[in-house]
CSV table of C-alpha atoms and ligand atoms in Angstrom, one decimal:
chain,number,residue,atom,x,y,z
A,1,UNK,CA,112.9,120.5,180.4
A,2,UNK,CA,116.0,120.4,178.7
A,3,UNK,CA,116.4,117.4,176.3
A,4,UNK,CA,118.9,114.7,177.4
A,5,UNK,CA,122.5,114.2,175.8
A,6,UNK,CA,123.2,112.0,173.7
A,7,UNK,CA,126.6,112.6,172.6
A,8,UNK,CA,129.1,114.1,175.8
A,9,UNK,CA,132.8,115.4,175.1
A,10,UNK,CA,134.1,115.4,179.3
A,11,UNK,CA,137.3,117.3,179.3
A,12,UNK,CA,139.1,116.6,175.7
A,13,UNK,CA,142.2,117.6,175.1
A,14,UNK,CA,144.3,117.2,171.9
A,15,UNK,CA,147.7,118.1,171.0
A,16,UNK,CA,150.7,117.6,168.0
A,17,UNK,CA,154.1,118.7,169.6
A,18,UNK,CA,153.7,121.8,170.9
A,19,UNK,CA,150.3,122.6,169.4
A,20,UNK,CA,147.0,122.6,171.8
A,21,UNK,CA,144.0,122.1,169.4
A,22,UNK,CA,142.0,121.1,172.5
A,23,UNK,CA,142.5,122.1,176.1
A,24,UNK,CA,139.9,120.4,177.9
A,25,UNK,CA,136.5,120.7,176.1
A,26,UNK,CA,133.5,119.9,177.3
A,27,UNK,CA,130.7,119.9,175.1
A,28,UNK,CA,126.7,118.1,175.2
A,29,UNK,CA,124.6,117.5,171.9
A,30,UNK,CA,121.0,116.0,172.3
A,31,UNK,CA,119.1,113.3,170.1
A,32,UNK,CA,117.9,115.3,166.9
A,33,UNK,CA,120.0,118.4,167.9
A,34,UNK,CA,122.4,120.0,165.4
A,35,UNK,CA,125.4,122.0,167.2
A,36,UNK,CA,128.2,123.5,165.2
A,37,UNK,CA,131.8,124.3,165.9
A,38,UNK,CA,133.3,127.3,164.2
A,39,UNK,CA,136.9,128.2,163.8
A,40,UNK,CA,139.7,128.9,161.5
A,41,UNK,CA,141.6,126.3,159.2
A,42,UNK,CA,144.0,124.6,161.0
A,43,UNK,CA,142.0,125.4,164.4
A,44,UNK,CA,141.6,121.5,164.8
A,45,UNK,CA,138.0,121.1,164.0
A,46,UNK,CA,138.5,117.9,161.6
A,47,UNK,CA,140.5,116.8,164.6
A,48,UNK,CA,138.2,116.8,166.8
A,49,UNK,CA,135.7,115.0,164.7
A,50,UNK,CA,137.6,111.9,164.2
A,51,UNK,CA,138.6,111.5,168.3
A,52,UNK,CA,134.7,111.6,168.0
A,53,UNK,CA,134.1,109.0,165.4
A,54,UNK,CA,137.1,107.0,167.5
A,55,UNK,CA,139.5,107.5,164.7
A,56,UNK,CA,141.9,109.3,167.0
A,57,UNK,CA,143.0,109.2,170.5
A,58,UNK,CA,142.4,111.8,172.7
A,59,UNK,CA,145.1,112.7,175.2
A,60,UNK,CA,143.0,113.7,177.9
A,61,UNK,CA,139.2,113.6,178.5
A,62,UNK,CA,136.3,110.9,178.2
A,63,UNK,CA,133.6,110.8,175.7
A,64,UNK,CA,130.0,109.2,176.6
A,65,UNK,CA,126.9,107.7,174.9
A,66,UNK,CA,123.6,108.7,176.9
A,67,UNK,CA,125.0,107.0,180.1
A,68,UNK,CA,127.7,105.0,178.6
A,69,UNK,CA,131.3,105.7,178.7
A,70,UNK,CA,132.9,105.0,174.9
A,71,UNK,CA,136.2,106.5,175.3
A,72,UNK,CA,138.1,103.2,174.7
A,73,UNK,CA,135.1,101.7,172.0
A,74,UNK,CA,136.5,101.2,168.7
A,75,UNK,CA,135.2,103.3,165.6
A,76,UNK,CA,132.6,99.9,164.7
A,77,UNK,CA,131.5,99.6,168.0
A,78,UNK,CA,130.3,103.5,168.1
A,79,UNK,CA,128.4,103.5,164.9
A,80,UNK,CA,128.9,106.6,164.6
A,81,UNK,CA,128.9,108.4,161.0
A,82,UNK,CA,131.4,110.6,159.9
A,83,UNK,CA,131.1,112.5,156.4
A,84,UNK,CA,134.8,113.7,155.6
A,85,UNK,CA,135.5,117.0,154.4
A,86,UNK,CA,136.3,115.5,151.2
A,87,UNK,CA,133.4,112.7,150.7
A,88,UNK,CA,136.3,110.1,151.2
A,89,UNK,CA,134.1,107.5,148.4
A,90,UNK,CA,135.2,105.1,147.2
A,91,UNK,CA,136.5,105.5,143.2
A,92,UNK,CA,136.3,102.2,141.7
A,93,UNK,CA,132.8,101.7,143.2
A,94,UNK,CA,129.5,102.7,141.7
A,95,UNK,CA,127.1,105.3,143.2
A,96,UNK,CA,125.2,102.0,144.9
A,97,UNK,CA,127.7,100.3,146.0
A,98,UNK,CA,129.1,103.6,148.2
A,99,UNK,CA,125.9,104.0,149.8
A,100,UNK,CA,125.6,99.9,150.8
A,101,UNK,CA,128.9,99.8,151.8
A,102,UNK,CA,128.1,100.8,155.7
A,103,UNK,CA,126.0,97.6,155.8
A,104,UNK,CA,128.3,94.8,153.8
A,105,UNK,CA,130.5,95.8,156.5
A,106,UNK,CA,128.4,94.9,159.3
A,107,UNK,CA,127.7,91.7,157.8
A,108,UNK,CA,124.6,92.0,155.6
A,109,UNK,CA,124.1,90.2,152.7
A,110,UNK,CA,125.4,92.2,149.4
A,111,UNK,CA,121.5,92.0,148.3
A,112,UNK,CA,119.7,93.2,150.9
A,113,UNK,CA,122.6,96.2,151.5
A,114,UNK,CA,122.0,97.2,147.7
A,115,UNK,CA,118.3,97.1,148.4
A,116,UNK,CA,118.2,99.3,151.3
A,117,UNK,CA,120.9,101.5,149.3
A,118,UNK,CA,118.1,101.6,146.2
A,119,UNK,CA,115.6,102.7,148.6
A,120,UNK,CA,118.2,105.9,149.8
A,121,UNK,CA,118.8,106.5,146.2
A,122,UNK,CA,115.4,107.5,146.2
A,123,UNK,CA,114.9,109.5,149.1
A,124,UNK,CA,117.7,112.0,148.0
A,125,UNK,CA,116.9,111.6,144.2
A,126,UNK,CA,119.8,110.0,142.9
A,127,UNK,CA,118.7,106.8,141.5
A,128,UNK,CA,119.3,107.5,137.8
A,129,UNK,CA,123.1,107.6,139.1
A,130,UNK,CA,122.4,104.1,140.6
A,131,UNK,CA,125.4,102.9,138.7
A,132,UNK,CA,127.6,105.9,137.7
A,133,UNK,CA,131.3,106.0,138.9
A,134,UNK,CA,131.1,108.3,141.8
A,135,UNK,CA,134.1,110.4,140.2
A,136,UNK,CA,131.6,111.4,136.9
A,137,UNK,CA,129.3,113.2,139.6
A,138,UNK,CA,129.3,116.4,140.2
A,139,UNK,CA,130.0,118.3,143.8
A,140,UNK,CA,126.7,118.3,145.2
A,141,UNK,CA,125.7,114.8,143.6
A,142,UNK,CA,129.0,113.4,145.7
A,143,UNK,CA,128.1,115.3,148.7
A,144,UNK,CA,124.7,113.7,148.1
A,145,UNK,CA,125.9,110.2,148.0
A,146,UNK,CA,128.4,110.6,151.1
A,147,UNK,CA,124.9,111.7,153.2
A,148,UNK,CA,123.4,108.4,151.7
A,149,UNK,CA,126.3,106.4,153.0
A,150,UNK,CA,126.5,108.2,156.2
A,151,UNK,CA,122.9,107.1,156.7
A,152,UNK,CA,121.9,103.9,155.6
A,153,UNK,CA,123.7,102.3,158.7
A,154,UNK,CA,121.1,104.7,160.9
A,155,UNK,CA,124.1,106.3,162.9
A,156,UNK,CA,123.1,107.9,166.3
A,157,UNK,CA,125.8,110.1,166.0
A,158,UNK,CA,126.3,112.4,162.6
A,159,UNK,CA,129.7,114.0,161.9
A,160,UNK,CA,129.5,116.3,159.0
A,161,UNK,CA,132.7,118.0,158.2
A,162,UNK,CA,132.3,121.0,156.2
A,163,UNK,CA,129.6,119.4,154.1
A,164,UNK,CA,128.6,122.3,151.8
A,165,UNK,CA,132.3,123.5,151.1
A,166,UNK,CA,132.4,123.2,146.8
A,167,UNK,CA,128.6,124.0,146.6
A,168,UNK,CA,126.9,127.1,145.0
A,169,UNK,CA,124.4,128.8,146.8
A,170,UNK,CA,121.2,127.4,145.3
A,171,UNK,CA,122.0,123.9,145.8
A,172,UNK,CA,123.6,124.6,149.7
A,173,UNK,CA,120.4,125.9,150.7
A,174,UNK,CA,118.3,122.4,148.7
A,175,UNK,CA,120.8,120.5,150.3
A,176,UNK,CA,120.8,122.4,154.1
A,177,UNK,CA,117.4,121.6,154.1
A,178,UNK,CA,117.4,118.0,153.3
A,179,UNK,CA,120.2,117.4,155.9
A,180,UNK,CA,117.7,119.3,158.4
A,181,UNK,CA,115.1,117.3,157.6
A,182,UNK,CA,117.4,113.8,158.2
A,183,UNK,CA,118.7,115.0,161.0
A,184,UNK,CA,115.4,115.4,163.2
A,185,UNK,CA,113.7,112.8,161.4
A,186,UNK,CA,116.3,110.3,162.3
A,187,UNK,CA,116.8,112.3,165.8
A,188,UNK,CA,120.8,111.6,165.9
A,189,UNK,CA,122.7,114.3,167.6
A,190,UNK,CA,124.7,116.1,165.0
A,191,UNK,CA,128.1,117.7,165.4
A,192,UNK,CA,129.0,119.9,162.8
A,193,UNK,CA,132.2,121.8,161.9
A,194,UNK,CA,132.9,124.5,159.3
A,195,UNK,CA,134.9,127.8,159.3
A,196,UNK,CA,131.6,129.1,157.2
A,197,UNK,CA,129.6,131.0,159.8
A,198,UNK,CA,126.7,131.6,158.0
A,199,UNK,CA,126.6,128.0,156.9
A,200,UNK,CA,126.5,126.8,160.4
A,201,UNK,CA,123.8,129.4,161.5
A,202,UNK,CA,121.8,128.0,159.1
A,203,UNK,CA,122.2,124.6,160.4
A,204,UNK,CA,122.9,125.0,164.2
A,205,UNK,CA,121.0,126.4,167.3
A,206,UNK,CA,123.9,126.2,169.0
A,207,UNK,CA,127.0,127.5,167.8
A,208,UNK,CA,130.2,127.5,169.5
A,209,UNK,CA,133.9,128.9,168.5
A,210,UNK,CA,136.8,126.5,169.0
A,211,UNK,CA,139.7,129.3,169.7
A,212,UNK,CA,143.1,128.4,170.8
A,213,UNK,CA,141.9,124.7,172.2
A,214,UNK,CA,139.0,126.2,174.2
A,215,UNK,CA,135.0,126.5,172.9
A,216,UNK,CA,133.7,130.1,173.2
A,217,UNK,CA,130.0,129.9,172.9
A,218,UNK,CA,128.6,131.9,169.9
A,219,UNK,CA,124.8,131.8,169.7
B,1,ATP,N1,148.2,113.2,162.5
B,1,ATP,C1,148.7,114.5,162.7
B,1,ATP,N2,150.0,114.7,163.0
B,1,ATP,C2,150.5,116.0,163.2
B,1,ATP,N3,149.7,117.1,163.0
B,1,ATP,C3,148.4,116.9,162.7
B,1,ATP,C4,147.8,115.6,162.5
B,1,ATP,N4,146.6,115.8,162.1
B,1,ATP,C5,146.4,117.1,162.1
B,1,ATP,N5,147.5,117.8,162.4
B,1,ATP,C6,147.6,119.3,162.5
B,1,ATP,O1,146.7,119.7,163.4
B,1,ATP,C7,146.1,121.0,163.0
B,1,ATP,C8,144.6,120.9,163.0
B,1,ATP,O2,144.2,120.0,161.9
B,1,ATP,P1,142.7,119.8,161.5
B,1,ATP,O3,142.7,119.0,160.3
B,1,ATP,O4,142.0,119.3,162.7
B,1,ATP,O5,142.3,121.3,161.3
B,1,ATP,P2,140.9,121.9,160.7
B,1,ATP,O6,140.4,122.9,161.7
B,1,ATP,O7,140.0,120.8,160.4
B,1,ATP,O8,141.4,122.7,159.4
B,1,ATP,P3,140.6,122.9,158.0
B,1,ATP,O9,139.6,124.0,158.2
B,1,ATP,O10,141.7,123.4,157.1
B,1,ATP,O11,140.0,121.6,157.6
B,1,ATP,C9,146.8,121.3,161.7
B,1,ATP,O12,147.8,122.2,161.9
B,1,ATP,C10,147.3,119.9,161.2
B,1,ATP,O13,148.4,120.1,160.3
B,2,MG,MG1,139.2,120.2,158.5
């Protein structure tokens, strides 16, 4: 029996001006299920994360939650987690303070949110960078600390956008792994985006092409 979805795209559709980026995409990831979207730079894959994450408005379509319609929920209210193409931390934070961050926000006190970040730090090997300056990391300690950050909240929903981009090989496949293991651990449904095909294969089951506004399955 096929697994219920978690996360539903009904019908999206996206535009600027005169360009479609989505023309009506419908689209189903289950609990613990990774499912990429390939396409070109400029295709409107970033895009189409953040109408996700509730960081942009679709112009058409409706988005759901198991049952629950969240079209008009506000990023907060989603909980959703997106990791940026570019780690988006924060620069004049330490490496601790990034990963709490998720829950000072929603209201927890400063010193359980640093001890819950501690206990991340941990789990992905980073606690001797406890209280470095994210910006003296290197690329795959950042994209580290951004997977921290994206987690500690315990997201339902994981957004990674292009998370292996300035990696070398070695470390992509270390790092692939440990996202894999998150991911199914933690059983969110996981939407990834990348124009790096091989990269999503070794991510996704399900891979799908976004091509002129429309998805073309792939595998
Ligand atoms: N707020 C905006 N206003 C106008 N145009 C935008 C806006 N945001 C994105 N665009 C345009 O929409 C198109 C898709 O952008 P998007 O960032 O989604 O592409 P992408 O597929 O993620 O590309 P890349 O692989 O380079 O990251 C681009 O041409 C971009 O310039
Ligand atoms: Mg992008």
């Amino acid at each position: 029996m096929a697994e219920a979805a978690a996360l539903q795209l009904r019908g999206i559709a996206k535009g600027y001006g005169m360009r479609r980026l989505a023309d009506g995409l419908d689209l189903q990831v289950a609990a613990g299920q990774t499912v990429a979207i390939l396409g070109p730079s400029g295709c409107g894959k970033s895009t189409l994360l953040k109408i996700v994450a509730g960081l942009e408005p679709a112009d058409a379509g409706r988005l759901f939650f198991g049952e629950e319609d969240i079209t008009a929920w506000p990023p907060e209210r989603r909980g959703f987690a997106l990791m940026f193409q570019d780690f988006a931390l924060f620069p004049h934070l330490d490496v601790l303070d990034n990963v709490a961050f998720g829950l000072v926000e929603q209201r927890l006190s400063r010193r359980m949110a640093r001890a819950r970040a501690a206990e991340l730090l941990r789990r992905f090997g980073l606690q001797a960078h406890t209280h470095r300056r994210v910006w003296t990391l290197s690329g795959g300690e950042q994209q580290r600390v951004a997977l921290a950050r994206a987690l500690i909240t315990q997201p339902r929903v994981l957004l990674l956008d292009e998370p292996f981009s300035a990696l070398d090989a070695a470390l992509k496949d270390t790092l692939r792994a440990e996202f894999r293991h998150h991911i199914a651990q933690a059983g969110m449904a996981t939407l990834l985006v990348t124009h790096d095909e091989a990269e999503a294969r070794a991510m996704a089951g399900e891979g799908w092409r976004l091509d002129q506004g429309r998805l073309l399955r792939a595998w």
